[in-house]
mmCIF file of C-alpha atoms and ligand atoms in Angstrom:
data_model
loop_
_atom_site.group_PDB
_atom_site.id
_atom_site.type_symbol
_atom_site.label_atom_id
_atom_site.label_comp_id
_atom_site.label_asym_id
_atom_site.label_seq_id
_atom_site.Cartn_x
_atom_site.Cartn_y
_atom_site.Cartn_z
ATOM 1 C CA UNK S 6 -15.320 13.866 30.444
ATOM 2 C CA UNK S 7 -15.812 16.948 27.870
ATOM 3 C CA UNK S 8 -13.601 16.543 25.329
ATOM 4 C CA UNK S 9 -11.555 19.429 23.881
ATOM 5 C CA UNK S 10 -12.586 18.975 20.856
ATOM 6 C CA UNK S 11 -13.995 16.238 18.611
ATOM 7 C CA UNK S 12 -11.476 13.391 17.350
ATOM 8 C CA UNK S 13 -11.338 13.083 13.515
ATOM 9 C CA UNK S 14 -13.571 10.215 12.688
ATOM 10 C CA UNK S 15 -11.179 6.791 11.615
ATOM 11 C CA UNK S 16 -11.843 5.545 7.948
ATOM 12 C CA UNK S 17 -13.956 3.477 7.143
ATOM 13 C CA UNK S 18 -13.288 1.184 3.767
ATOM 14 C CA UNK S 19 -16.361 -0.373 1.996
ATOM 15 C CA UNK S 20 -16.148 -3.967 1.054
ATOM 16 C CA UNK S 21 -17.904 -5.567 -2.022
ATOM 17 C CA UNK S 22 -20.713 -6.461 0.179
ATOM 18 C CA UNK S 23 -21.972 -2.626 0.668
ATOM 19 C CA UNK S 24 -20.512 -3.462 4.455
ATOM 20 C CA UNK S 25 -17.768 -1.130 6.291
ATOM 21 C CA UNK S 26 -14.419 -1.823 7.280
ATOM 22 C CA UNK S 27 -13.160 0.586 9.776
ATOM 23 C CA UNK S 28 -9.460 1.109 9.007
ATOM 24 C CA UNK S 29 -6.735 1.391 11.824
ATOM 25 C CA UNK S 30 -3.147 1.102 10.393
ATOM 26 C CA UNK S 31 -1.377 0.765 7.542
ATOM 27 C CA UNK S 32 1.418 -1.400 6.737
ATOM 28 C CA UNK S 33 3.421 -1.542 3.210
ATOM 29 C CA UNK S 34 6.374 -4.174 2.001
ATOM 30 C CA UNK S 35 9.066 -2.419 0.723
ATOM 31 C CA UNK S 36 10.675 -3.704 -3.259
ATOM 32 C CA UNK S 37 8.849 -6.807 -3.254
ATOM 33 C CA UNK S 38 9.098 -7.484 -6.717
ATOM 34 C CA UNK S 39 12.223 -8.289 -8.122
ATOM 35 C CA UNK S 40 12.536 -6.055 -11.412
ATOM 36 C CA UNK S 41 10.726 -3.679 -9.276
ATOM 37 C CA UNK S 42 13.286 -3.769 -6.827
ATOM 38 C CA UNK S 43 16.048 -3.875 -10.070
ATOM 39 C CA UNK S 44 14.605 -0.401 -11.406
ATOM 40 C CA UNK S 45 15.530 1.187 -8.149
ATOM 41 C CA UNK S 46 18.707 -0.100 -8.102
ATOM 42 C CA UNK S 47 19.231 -2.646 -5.813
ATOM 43 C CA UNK S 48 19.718 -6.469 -5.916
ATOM 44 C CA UNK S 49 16.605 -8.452 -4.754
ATOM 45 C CA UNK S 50 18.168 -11.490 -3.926
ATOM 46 C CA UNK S 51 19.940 -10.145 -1.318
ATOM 47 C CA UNK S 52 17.323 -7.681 0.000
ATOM 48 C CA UNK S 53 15.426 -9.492 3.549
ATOM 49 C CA UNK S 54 12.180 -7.636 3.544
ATOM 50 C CA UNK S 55 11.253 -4.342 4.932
ATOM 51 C CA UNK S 56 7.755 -2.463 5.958
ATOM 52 C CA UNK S 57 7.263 1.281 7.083
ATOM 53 C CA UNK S 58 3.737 2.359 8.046
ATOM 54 C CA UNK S 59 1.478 5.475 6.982
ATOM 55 C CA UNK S 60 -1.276 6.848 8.807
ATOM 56 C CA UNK S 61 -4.945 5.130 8.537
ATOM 57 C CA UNK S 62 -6.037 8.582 7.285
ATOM 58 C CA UNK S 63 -4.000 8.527 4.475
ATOM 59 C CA UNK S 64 -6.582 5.340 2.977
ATOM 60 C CA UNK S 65 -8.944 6.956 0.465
ATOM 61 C CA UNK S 66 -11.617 5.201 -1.374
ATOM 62 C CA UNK S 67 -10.630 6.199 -5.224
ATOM 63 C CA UNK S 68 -11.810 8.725 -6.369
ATOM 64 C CA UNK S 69 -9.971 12.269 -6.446
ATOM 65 C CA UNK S 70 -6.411 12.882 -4.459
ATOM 66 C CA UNK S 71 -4.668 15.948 -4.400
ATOM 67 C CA UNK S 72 -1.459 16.708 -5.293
ATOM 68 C CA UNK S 73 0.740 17.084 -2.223
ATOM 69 C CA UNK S 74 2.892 20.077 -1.999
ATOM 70 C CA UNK S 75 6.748 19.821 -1.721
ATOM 71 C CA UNK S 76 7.396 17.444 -4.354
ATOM 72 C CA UNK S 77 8.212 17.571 -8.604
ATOM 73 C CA UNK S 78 7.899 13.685 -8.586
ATOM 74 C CA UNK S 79 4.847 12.215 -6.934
ATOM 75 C CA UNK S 80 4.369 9.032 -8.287
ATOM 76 C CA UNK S 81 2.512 5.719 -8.185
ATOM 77 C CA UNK S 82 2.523 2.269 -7.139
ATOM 78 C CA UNK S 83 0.336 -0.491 -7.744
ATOM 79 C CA UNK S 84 -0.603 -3.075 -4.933
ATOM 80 C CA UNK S 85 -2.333 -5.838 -3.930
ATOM 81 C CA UNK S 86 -4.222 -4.638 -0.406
ATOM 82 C CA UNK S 87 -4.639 -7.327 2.197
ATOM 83 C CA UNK S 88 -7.605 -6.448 4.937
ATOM 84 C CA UNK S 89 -6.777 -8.030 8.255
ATOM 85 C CA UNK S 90 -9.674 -9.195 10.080
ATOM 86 C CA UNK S 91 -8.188 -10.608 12.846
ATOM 87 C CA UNK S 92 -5.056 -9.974 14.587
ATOM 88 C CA UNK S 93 -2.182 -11.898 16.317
ATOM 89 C CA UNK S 94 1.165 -11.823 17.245
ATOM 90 C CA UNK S 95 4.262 -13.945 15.426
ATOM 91 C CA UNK S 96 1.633 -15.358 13.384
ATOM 92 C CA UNK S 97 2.964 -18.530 11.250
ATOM 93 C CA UNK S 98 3.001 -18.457 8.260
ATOM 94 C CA UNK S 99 0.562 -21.937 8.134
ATOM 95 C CA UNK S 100 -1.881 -20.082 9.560
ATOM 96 C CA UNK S 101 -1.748 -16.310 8.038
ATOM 97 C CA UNK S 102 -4.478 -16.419 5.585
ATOM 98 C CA UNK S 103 -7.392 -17.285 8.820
ATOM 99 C CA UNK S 104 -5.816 -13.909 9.757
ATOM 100 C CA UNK S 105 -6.905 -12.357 6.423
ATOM 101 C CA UNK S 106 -10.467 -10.085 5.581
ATOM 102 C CA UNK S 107 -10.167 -9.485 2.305
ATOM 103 C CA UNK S 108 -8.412 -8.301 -0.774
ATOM 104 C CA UNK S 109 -8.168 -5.127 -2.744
ATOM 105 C CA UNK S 110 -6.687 -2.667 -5.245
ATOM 106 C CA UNK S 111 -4.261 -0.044 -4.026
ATOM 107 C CA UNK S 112 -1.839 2.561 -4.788
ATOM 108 C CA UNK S 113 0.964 3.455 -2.546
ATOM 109 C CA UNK S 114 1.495 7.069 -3.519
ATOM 110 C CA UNK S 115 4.985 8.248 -3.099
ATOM 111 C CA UNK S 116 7.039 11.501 -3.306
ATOM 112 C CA UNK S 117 9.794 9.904 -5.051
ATOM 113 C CA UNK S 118 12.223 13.087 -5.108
ATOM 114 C CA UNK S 119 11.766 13.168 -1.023
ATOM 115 C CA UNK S 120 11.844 9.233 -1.039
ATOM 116 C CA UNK S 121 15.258 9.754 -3.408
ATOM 117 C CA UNK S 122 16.232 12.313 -0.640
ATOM 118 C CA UNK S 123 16.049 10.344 2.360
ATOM 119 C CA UNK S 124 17.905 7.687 1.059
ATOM 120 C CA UNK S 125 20.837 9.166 0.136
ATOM 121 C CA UNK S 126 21.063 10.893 3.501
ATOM 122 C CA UNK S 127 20.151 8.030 5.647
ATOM 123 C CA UNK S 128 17.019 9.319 6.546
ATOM 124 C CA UNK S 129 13.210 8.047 7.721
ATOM 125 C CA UNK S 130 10.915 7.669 4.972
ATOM 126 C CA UNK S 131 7.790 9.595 6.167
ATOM 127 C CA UNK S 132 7.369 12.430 4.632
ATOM 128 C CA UNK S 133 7.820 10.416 0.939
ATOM 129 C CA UNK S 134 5.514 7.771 2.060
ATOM 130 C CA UNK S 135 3.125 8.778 4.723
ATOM 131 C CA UNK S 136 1.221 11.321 2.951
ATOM 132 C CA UNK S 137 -2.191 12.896 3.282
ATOM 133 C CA UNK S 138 -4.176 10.414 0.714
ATOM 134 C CA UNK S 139 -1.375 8.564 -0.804
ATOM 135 C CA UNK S 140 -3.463 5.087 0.257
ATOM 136 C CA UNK S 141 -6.498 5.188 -1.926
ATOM 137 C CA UNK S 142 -7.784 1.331 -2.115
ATOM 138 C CA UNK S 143 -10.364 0.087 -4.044
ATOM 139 C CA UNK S 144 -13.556 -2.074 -2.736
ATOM 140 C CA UNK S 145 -12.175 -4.890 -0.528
ATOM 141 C CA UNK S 146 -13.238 -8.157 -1.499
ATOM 142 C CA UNK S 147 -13.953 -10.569 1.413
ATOM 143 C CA UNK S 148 -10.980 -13.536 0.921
ATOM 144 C CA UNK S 149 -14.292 -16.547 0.651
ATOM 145 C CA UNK S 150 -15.809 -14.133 -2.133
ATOM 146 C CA UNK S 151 -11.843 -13.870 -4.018
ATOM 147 C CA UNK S 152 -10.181 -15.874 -6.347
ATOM 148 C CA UNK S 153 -6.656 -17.578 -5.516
ATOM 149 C CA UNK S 154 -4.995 -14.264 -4.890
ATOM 150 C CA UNK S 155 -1.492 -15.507 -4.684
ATOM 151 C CA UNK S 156 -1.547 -15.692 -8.650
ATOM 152 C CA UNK S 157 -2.729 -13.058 -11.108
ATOM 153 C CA UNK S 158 -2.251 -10.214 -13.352
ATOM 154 C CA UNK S 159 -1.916 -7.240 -12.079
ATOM 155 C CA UNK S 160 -1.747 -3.429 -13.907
ATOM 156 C CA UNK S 161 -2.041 -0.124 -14.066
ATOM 157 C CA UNK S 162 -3.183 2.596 -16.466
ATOM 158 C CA UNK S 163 -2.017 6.087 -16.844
ATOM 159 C CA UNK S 164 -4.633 7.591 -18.941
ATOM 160 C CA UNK S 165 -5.568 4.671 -20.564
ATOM 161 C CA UNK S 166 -2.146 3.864 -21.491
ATOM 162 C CA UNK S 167 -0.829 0.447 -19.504
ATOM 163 C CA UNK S 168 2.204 1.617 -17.294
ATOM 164 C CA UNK S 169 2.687 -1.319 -14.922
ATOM 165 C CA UNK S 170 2.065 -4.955 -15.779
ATOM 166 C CA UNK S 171 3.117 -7.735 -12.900
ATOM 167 C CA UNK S 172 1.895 -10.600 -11.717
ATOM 168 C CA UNK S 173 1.074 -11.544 -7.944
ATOM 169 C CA UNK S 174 3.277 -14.881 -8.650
ATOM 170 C CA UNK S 175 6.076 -12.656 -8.727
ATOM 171 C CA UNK S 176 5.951 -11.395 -5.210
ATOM 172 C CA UNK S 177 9.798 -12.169 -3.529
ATOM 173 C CA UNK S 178 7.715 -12.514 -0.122
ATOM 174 C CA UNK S 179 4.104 -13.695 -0.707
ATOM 175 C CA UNK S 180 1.280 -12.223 1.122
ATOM 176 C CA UNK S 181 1.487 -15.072 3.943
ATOM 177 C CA UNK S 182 5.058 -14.390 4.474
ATOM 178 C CA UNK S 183 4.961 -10.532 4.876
ATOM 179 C CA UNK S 184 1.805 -11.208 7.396
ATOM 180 C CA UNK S 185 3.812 -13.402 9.770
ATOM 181 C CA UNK S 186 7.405 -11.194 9.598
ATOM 182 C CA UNK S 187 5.395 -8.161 10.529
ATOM 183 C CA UNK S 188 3.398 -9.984 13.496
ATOM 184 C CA UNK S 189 7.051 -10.346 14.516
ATOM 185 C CA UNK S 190 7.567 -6.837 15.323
ATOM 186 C CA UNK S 191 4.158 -5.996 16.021
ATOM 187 C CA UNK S 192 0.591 -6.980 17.012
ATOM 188 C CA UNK S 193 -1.600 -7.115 13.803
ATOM 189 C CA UNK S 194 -4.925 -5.757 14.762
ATOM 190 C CA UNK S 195 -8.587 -6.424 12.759
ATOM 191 C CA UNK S 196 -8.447 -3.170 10.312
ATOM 192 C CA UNK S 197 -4.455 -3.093 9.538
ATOM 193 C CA UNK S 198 -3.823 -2.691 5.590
ATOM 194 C CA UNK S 199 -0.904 -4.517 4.367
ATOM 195 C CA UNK S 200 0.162 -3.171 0.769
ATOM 196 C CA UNK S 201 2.571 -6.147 -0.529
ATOM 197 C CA UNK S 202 4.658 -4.146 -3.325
ATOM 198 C CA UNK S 203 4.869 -2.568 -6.528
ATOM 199 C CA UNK S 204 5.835 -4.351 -9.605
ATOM 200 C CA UNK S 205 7.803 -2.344 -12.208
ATOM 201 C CA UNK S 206 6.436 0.567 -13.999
ATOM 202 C CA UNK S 207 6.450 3.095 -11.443
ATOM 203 C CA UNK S 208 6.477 7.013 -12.702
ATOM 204 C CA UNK S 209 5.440 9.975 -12.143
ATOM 205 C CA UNK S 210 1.475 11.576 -12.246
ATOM 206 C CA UNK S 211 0.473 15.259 -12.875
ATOM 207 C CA UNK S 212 -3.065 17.085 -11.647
ATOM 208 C CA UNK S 213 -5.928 15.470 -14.434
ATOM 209 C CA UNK S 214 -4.089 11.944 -14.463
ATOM 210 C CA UNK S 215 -6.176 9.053 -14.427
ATOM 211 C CA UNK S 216 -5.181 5.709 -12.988
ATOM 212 C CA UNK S 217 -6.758 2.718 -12.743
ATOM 213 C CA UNK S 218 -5.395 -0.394 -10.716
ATOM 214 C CA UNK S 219 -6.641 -3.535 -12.061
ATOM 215 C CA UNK S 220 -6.150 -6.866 -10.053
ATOM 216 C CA UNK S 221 -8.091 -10.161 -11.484
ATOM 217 C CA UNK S 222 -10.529 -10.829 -9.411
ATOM 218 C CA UNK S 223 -10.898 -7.970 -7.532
ATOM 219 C CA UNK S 224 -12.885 -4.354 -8.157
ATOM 220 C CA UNK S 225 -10.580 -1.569 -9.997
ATOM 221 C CA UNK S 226 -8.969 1.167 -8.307
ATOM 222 C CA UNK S 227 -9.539 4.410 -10.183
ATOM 223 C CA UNK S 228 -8.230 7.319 -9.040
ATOM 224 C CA UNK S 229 -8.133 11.266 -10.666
ATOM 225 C CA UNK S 230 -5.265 13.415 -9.997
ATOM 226 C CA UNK S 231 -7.035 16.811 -8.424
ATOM 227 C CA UNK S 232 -5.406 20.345 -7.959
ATOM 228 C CA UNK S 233 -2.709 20.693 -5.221
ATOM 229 C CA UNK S 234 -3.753 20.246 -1.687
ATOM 230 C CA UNK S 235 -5.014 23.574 -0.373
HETATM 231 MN MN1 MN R 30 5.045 0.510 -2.386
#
């Protein structure tokens, strides 16, 4: 059948091994670390956990992102990326990690100011969260080729200046956990991203910022601040 015209072409991630992983969705875990979840003012005891999506386009392998428009406050997050490589539905959590491809550095780039918005009115997150290259991820490391990652400094720079300091021990729902409560409400497919939470830190970037993601174990995430999206 001729087409009308000529799909986008999907993502496709490189792992450490020069190989490609073609991305499809893109799941992230909402104030999974508790002083990150203190700093934006709410109790994380309390808190069961919650996921919204972005668009696979919005994963970008480092390298430059621009500035979206219609924000003051566009801001970063540091996370731990998990690579599904094969899917399921109400996965247990005993099994989860034969569901996992690999690991990787991420940022969950947010319009905080929208995000700020939205809250206060009761409304959906997207436009703070899902936003035209606010997933940039690093290399992803196949899980046989990673270290323990359920344990582990993780940071990020600002311009060389350390800005966010957590560990993965820290997570309030580890990586296994957030795998099997999303397979609840939907059917993980090989190529979802899971990003598993910020730790504390978070702030705002401006056009020439440089951040770096480190995780141990895995490749850094760097990332440049470009111009505003045109
Ligand atoms: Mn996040």
């Amino acid at each position: 059948m001729k087409r009308v015209f000529e799909p986008q072409a999907p993502v496709v991630a490189v792992t450490s091994r020069g190989e490609g992983f073609p991305v499809r969705r893109v799941f992230c875990i909402g104030r999974n670390y508790a002083a990150h979840a203190r700093e934006m003012g709410h109790d994380p005891d309390r808190e069961p956990p919650f996921f919204f999506t972005k668009w696979g386009e919005t994963v970008v392998q480092g390298g430059e992102i621009a500035m979206p428009p219609e924000t003051a406050d566009y801001q970063f997050e540091a996370e731990l990326v998990v690579a599904i490589g094969k899917g399921g539905r109400n996965i247990d959590p005993a099994d989860a990690e034969t569901h996992i491809y690999g690991y990787a550095c991420g940022l969950d780039m947010t319009r905080r100011d929208l995000q700020a918005e939205a809250k206060k009115k009761g409304r959906p997150w997207d436009i703070a969260k899902n936003v035209e290259q606010s997933a940039p991820i690093g290399l992803i490391h196949p899980a046989a080729d990673a270290p323990d990652m359920t344990l582990g400094g993780i940071t990020l720079t600002q311009n060389g200046m350390l800005k966010q300091s957590g560990d993965l021990w820290d997570m309030i729902w580890p990586v296994v956990d957030v795998i099997a409560y999303i397979s609840r409400f939907y059917a993980l497919e090989a190529g979802d991203l899971i990003f598993t939470g910020t730790p504390e830190g978070v702030g705002p970037v401006q056009p020439g910022d440089a951040l770096s993601v480190m995780i141990a174990g895995l490749s850094d995430l760097d990332v440049v601040i470009g111009k505003p999206a045109q």
